[in-house]
Tab-separated table of C-alpha atoms in Angstrom:
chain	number	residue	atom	x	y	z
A	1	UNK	CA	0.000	0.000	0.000
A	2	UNK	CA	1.196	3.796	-0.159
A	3	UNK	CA	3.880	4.713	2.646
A	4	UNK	CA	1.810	7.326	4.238
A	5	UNK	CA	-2.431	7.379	4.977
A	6	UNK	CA	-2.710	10.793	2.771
A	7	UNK	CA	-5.953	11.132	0.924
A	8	UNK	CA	-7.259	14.161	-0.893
A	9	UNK	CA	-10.344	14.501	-3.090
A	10	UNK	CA	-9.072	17.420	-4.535
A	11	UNK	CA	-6.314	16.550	-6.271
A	12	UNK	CA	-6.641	15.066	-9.416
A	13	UNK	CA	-4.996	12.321	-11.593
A	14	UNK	CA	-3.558	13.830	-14.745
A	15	UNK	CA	-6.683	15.450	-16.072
A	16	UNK	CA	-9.165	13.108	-14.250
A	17	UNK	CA	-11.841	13.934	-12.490
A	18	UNK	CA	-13.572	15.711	-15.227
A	19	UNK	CA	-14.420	18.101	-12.706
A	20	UNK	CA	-11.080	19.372	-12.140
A	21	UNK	CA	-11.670	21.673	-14.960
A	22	UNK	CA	-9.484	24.776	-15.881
A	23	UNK	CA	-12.364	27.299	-15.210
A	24	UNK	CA	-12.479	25.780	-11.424
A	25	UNK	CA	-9.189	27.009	-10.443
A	26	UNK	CA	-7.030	29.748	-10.418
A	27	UNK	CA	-3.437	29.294	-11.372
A	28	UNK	CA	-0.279	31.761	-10.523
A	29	UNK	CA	2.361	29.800	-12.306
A	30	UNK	CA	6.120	30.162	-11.377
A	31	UNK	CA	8.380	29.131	-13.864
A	32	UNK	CA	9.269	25.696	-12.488
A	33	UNK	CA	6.646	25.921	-9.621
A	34	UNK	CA	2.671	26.541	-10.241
A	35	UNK	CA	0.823	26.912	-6.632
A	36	UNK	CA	-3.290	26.499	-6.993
A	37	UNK	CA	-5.857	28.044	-4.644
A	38	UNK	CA	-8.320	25.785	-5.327
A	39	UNK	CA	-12.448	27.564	-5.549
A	40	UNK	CA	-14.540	24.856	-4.255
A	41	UNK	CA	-11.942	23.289	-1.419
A	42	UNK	CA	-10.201	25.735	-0.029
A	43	UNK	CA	-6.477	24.358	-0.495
A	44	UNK	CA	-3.659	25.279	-1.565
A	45	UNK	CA	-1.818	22.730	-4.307
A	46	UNK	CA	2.361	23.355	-5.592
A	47	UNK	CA	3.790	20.740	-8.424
A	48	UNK	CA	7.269	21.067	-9.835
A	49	UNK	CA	8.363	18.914	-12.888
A	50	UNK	CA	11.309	17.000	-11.420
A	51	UNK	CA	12.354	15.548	-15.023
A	52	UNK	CA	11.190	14.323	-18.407
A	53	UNK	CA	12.860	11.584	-19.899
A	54	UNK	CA	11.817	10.828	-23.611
A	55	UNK	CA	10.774	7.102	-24.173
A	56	UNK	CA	9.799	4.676	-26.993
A	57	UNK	CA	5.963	5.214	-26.906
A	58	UNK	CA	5.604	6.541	-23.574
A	59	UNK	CA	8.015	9.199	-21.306
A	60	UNK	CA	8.846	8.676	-18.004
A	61	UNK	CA	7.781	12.267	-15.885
A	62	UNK	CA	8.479	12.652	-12.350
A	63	UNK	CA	6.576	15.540	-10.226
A	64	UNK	CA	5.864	16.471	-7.221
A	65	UNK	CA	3.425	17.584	-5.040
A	66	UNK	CA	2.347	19.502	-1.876
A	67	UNK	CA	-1.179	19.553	-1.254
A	68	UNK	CA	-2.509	21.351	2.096
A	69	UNK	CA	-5.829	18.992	1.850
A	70	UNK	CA	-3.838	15.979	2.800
A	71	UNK	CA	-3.281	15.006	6.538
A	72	UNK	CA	-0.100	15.560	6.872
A	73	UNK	CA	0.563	18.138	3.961
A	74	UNK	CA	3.371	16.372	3.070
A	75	UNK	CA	5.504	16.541	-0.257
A	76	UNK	CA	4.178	13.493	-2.184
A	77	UNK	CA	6.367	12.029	-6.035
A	78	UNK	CA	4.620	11.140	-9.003
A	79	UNK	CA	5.745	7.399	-9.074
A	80	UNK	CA	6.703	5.242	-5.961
A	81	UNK	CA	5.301	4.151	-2.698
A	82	UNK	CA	3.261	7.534	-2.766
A	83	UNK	CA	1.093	6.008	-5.701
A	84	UNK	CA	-0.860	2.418	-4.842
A	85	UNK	CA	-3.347	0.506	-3.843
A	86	UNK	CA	-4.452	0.127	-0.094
A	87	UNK	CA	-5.921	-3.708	0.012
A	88	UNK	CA	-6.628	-3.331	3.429
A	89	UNK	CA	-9.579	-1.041	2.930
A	90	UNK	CA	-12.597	-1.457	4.076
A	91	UNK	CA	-15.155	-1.325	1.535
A	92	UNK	CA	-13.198	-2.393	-1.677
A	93	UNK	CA	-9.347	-0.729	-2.704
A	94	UNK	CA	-8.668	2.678	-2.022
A	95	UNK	CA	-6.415	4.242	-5.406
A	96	UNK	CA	-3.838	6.840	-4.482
A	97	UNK	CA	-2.991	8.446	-7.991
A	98	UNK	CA	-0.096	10.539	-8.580
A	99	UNK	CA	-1.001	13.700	-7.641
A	100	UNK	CA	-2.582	12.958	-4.131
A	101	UNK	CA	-5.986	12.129	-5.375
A	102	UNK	CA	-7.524	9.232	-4.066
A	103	UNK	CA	-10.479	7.148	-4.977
A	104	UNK	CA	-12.562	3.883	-3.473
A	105	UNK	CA	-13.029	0.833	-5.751
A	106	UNK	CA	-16.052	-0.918	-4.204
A	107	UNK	CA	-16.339	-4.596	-4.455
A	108	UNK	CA	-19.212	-6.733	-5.513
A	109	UNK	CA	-20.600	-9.897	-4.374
A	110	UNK	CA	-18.924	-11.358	-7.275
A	111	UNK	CA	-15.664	-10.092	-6.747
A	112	UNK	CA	-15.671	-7.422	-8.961
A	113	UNK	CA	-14.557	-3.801	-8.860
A	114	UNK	CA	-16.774	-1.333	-9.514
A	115	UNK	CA	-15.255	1.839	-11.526
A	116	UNK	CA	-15.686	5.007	-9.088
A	117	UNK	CA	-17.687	8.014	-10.558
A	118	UNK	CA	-15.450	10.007	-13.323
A	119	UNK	CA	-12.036	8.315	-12.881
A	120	UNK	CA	-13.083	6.295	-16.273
A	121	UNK	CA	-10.446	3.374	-15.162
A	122	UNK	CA	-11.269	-0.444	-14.414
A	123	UNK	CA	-9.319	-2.547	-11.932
A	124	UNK	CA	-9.282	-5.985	-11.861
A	125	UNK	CA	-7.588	-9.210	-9.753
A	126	UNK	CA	-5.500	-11.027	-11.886
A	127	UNK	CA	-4.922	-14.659	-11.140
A	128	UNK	CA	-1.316	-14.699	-9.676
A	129	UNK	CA	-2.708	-11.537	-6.921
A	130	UNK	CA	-1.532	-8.847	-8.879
A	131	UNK	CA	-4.169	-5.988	-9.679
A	132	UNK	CA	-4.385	-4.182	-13.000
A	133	UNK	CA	-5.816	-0.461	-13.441
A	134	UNK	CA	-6.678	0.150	-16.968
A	135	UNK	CA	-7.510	3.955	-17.820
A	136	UNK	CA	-9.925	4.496	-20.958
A	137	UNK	CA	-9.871	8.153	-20.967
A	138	UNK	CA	-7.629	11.297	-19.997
A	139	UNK	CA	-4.205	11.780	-20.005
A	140	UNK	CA	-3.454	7.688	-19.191
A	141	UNK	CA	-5.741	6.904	-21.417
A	142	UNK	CA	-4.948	3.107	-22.890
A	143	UNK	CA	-2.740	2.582	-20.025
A	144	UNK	CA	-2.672	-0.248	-17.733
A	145	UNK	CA	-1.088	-0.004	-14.378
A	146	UNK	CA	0.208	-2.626	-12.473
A	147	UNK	CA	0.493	-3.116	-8.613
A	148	UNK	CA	1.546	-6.044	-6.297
A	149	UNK	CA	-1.294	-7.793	-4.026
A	150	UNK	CA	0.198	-5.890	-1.246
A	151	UNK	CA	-1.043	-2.512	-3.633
A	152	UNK	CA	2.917	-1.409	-4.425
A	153	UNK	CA	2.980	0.465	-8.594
A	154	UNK	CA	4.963	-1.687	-10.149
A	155	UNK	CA	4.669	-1.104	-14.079
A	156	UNK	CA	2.884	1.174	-16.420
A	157	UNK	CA	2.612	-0.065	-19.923
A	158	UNK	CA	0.991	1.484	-23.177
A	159	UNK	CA	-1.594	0.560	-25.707
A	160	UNK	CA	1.592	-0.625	-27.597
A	161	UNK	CA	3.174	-2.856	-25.114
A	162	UNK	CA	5.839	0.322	-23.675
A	163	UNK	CA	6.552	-0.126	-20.435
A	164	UNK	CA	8.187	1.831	-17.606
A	165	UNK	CA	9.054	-0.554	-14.461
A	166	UNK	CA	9.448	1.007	-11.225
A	167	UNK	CA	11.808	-1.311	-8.561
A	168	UNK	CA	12.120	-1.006	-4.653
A	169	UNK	CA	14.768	-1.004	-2.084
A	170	UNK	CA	14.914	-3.476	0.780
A	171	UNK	CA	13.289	-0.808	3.036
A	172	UNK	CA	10.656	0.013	0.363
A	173	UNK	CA	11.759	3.044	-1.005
A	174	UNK	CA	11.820	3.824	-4.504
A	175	UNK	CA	15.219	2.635	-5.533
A	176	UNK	CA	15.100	3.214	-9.490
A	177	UNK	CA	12.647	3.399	-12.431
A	178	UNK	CA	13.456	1.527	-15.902
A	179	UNK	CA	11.989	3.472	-18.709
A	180	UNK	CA	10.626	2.250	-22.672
A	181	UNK	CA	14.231	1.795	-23.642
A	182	UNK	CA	15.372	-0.357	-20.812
A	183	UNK	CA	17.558	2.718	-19.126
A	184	UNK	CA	17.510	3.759	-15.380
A	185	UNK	CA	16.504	6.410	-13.237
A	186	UNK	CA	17.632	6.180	-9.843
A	187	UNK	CA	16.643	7.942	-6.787
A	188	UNK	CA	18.613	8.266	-3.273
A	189	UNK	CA	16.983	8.913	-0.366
A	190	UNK	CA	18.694	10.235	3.023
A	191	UNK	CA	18.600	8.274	6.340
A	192	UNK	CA	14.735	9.876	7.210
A	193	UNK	CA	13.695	7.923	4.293
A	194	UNK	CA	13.336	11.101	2.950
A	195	UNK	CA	13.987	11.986	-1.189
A	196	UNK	CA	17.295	13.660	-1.798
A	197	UNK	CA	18.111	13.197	-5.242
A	198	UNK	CA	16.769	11.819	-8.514
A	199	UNK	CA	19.835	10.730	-11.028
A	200	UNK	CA	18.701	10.384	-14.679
A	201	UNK	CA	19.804	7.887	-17.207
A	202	UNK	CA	23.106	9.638	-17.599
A	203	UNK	CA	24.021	10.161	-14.320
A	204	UNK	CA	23.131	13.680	-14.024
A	205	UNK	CA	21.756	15.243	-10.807
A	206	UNK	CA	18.103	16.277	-12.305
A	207	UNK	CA	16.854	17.266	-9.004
A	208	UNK	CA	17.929	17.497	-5.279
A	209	UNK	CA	15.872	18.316	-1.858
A	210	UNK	CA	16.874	19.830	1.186
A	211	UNK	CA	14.142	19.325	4.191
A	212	UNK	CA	13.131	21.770	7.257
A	213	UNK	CA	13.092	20.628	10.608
A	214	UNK	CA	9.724	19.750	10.062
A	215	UNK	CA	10.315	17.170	7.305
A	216	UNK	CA	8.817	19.623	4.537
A	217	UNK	CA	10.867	20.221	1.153
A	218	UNK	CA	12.776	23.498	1.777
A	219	UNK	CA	14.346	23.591	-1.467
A	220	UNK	CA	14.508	21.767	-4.853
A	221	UNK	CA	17.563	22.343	-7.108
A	222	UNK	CA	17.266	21.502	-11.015
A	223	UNK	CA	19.497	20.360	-13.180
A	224	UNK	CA	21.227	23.688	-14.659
A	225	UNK	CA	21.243	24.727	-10.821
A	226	UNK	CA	18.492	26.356	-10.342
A	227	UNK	CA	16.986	26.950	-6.767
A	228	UNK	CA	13.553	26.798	-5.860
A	229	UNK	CA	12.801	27.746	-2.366
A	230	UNK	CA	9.646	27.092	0.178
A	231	UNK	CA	8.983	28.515	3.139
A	232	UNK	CA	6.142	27.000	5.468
A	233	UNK	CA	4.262	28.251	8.443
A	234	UNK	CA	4.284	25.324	10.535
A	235	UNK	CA	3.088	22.644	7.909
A	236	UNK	CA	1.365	25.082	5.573
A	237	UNK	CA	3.108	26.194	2.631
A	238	UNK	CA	3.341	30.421	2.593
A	239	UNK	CA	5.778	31.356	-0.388
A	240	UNK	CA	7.564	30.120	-3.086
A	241	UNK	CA	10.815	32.054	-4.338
A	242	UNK	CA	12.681	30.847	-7.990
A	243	UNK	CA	15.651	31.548	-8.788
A	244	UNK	CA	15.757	34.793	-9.745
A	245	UNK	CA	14.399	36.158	-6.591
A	246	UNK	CA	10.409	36.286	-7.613
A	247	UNK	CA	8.127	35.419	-5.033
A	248	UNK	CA	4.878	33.881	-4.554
A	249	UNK	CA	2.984	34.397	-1.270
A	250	UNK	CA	-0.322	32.473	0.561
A	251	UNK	CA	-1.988	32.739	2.963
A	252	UNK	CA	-4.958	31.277	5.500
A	253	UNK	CA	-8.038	32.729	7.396
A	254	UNK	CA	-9.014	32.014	10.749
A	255	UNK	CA	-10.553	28.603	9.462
A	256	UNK	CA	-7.582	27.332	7.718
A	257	UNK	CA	-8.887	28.175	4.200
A	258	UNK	CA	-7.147	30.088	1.417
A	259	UNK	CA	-7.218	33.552	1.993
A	260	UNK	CA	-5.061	34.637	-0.630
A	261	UNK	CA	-2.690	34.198	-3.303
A	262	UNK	CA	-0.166	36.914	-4.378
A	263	UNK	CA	2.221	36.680	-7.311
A	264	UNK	CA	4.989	39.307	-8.329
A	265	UNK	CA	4.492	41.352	-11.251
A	266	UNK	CA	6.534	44.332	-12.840
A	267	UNK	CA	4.328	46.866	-10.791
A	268	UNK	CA	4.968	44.681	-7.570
A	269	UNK	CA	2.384	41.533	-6.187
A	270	UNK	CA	-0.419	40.869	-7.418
A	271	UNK	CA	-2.880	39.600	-5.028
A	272	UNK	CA	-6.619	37.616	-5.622
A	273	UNK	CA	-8.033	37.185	-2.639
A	274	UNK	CA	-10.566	34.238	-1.568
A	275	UNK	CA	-13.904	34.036	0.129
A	276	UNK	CA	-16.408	31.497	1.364
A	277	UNK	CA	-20.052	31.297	1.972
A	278	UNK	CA	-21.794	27.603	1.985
A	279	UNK	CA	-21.327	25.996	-2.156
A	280	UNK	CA	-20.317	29.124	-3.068
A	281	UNK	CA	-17.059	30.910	-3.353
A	282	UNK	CA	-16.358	34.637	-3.998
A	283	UNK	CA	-12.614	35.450	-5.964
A	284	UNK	CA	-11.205	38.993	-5.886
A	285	UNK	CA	-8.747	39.664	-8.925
A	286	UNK	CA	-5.951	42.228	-8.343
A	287	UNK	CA	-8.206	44.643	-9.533
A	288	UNK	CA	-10.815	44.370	-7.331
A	289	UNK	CA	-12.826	42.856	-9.855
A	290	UNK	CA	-15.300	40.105	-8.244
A	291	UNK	CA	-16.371	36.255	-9.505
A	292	UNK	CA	-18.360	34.387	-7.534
A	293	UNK	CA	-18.204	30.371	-8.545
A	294	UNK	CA	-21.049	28.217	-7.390
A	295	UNK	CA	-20.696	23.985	-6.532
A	296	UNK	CA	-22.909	21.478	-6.602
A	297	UNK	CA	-22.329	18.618	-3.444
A	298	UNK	CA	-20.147	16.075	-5.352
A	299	UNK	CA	-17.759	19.677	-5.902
A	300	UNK	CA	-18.377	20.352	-9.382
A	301	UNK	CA	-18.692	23.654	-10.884
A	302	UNK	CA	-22.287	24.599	-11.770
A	303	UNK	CA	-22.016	28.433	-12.438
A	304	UNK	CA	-19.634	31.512	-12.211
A	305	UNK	CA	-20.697	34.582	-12.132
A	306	UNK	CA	-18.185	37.569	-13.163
A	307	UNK	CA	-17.733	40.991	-11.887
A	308	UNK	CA	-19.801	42.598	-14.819
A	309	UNK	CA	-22.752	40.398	-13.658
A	310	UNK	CA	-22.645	37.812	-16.590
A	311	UNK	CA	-23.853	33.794	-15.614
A	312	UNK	CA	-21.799	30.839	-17.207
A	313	UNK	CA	-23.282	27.771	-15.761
A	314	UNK	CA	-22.610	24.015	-16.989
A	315	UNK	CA	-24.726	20.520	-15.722
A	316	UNK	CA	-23.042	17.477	-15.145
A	317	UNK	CA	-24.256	13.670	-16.116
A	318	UNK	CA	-24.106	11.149	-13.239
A	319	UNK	CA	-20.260	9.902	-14.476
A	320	UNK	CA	-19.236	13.905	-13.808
A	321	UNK	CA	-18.932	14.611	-17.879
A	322	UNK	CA	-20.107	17.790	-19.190
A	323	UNK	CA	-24.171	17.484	-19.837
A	324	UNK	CA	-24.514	21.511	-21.097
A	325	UNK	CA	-22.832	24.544	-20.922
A	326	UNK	CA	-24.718	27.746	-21.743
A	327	UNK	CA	-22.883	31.028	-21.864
A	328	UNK	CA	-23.877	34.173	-20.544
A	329	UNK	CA	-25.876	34.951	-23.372
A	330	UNK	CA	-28.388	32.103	-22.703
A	331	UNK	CA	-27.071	30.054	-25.694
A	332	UNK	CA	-26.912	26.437	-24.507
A	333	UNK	CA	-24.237	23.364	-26.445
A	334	UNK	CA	-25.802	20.204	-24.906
A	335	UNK	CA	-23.399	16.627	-24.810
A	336	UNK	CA	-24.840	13.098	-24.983
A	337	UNK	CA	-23.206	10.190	-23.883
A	338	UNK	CA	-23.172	6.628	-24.339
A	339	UNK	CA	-23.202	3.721	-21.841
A	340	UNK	CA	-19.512	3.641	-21.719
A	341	UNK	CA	-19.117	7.457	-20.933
A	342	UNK	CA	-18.338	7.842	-24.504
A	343	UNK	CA	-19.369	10.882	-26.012
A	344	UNK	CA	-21.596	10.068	-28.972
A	345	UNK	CA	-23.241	13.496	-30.015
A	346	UNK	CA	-23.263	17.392	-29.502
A	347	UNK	CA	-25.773	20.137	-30.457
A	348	UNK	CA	-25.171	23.711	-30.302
A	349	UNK	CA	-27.258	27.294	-30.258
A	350	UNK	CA	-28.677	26.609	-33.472
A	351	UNK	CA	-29.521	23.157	-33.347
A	352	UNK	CA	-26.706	21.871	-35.804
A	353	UNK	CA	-25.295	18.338	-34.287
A	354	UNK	CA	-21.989	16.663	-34.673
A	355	UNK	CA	-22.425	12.522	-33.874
A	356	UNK	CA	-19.402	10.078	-32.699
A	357	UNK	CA	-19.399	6.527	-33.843
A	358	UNK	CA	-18.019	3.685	-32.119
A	359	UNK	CA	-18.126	0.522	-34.247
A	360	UNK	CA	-14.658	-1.171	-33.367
A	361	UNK	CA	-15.820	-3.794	-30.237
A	362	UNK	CA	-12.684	-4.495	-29.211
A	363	UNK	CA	-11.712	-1.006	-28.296
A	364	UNK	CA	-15.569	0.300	-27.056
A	365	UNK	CA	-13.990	3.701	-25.839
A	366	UNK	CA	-12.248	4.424	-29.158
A	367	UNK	CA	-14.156	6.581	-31.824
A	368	UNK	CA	-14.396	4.739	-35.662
A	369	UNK	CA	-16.303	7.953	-36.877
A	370	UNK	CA	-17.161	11.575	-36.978
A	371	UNK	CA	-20.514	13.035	-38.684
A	372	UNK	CA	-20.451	16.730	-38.903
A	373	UNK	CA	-23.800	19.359	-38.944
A	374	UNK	CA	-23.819	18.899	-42.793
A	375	UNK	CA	-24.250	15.260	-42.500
A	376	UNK	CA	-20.489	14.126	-43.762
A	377	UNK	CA	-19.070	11.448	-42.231
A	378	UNK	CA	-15.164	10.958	-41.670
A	379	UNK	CA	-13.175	8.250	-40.211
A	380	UNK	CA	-11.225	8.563	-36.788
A	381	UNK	CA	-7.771	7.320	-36.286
């Protein structure tokens, strides 16, 4: 299972949930650093792109995360112990994706897993123990992950056969990753058990961590030698400076929620500031302009409403897909959906509709064809 009991619904897996949508958050990007206030719970979220490592068919990408909606807040990688299966849960297997997003698989009577609402992913038993995860849309998409029947990752293979094997030390740390083309990345971790360095194929240092006294990351150094620095308020994460001196700032209210978010500018910071009241949260823009984003109880986006008064509102089908959008001029696009999630069919404004087929059985989730408002057809790749 993962090292640590962290567990946060607001993180996301790649792109999945669909509700994790780019009109739901608010993003002050640093150049190697992007901290997230997120609208609908109140959190603060930092990744940094450790390293890229081109592969036959599919790249190896190591990130990582802070997330103040987990436990511990805690600096969690992309690959490793942080990402698994706990097979001690109990109602089914709880998934820890990459980003700190976390998910129950409930189990049938028959032994089956049932695929949770919007991840679009089934996991199944295999015969020798093992479980497989197998991801039909988003950015795994055709993917099929592979864990132990104790929950550790231990593979991640392509449509094509591609596969990037991740091994363990004795004392279960992530000890090295082998990639598409059969080369290593290693990783070396300090006597804590804590992430120090991550060594690339050709022995280059692509990142290194120093810790606080509190165990959080207090600085990551790139390749080229580039600095990135965090400071923390107890466990909560308050700035981020790069290298070149810019600085981002948070903060909390009394409640523990994000207050605000400041990011430097030519004229000085730029702050947005953050409020709260019941599904509904209120966003200040440097300016002083003021949106106000409404959320239904499963945390999805229903509406925004901007500082000139205009409504953008959206419905949601029971698998958390996109049912409607209609704009603030009243003009509605409505989606339809087939039994496998699949979008099959659009109509906008006007009433002109575009149709998706999907005719190839062995690969239900993969579209054959593409009809357009004027009745043409087109194959899809």
């Amino acid at each position: 299972m993962p090292s640590v009991s962290w567990c946060s619904q607001n993180a996301s897996v790649g792109e999945m949930p669909p509700a994790a949508l780019p009109n739901s958050t608010l993003a002050a990007p640093a150049r190697d650093s992007e901290p997230i206030a997120s609208l609908r719970i109140p959190t603060i979220r930092s990744s940094t792109r450790d390293l890229t490592v081109r592969g036959t068919g599919l790249d190896l990408s190591l990130n990582s995360f802070y997330d103040s909606n987990t436990w511990d807040r805690e600096w969690l990688l992309s690959h490793g112990r942080d990402v698994g299966l706990e097979v001690d849960h109990s109602d089914g297997l709880l998934f820890h994706g990459p980003s700190g997003y976390c998910v129950n698989f409930d189990e049938n009577d028959d032994g089956e897993f049932e695929s949770p609402t919007g991840l679009n992913a089934d996991l199944v038993e295999n015969e020798n123990g093992t479980y497989s995860l197998t991801f039909e849309r988003g950015e795994y998409a055709d993917q099929i992950w592979t864990f132990t029947a104790d929950g550790w990752w231990i593979s991640q293979t392509d449509r094509n056969g591609n596969v990037n094997r991740l091994r363990y030390n004795s004392d279960d740390k992530l000890a090295s990753i082998v990639d598409s083309q059969d080369r290593a990345t290693r990783s070396t971790h300090d006597d804590q058990g804590r992430l120090t360095k991550i060594t690339d194929p050709v022995g280059a240092t692509a990142a290194a961590y120093t810790y606080t006294d509190d165990g959080q990351v207090a600085t990551l150094t790139d390749r080229a030698g580039q600095v990135l620095k965090f400071g923390y308020d107890g466990s909560n994460l308050t700035s981020i400076t790069d290298a070149t001196g810019n600085e981002w700032t948070l903060s909390d209210n009394d409640a523990g929620k994000v207050a605000s978010l400041s990011e430097p500018t030519e004229d000085g910071p730029a702050t947005t500031e953050y409020s709260y009241d019941g599904d509904q949260t209120t966003v200040t823009d440097p300016n002083g302009g003021e949106s106000t984003f409404t959320f239904d109880n499963q945390g999805r986006q229903t509406s925004v409403e901007d500082q000139l008064g205009h409504t953008r509102s959206q419905e949601w089908t029971a698998n958390s897909d996109v049912a409607a959008t209609t704009d603030a001029l009243n003009a509605s696009v409505t989606y339809d959906y087939d039994e496998f999630n699949n979008l099959i069919g659009t109509e906008l404004p006007t009433g002109a509709t575009t149709s998706v087929g999907y005719a190839d059985s062995a690969n239900p989730n993969k579209p054959t064809s593409i009809t357009d408002p004027q009745g043409d057809e087109t194959g899809a790749a």
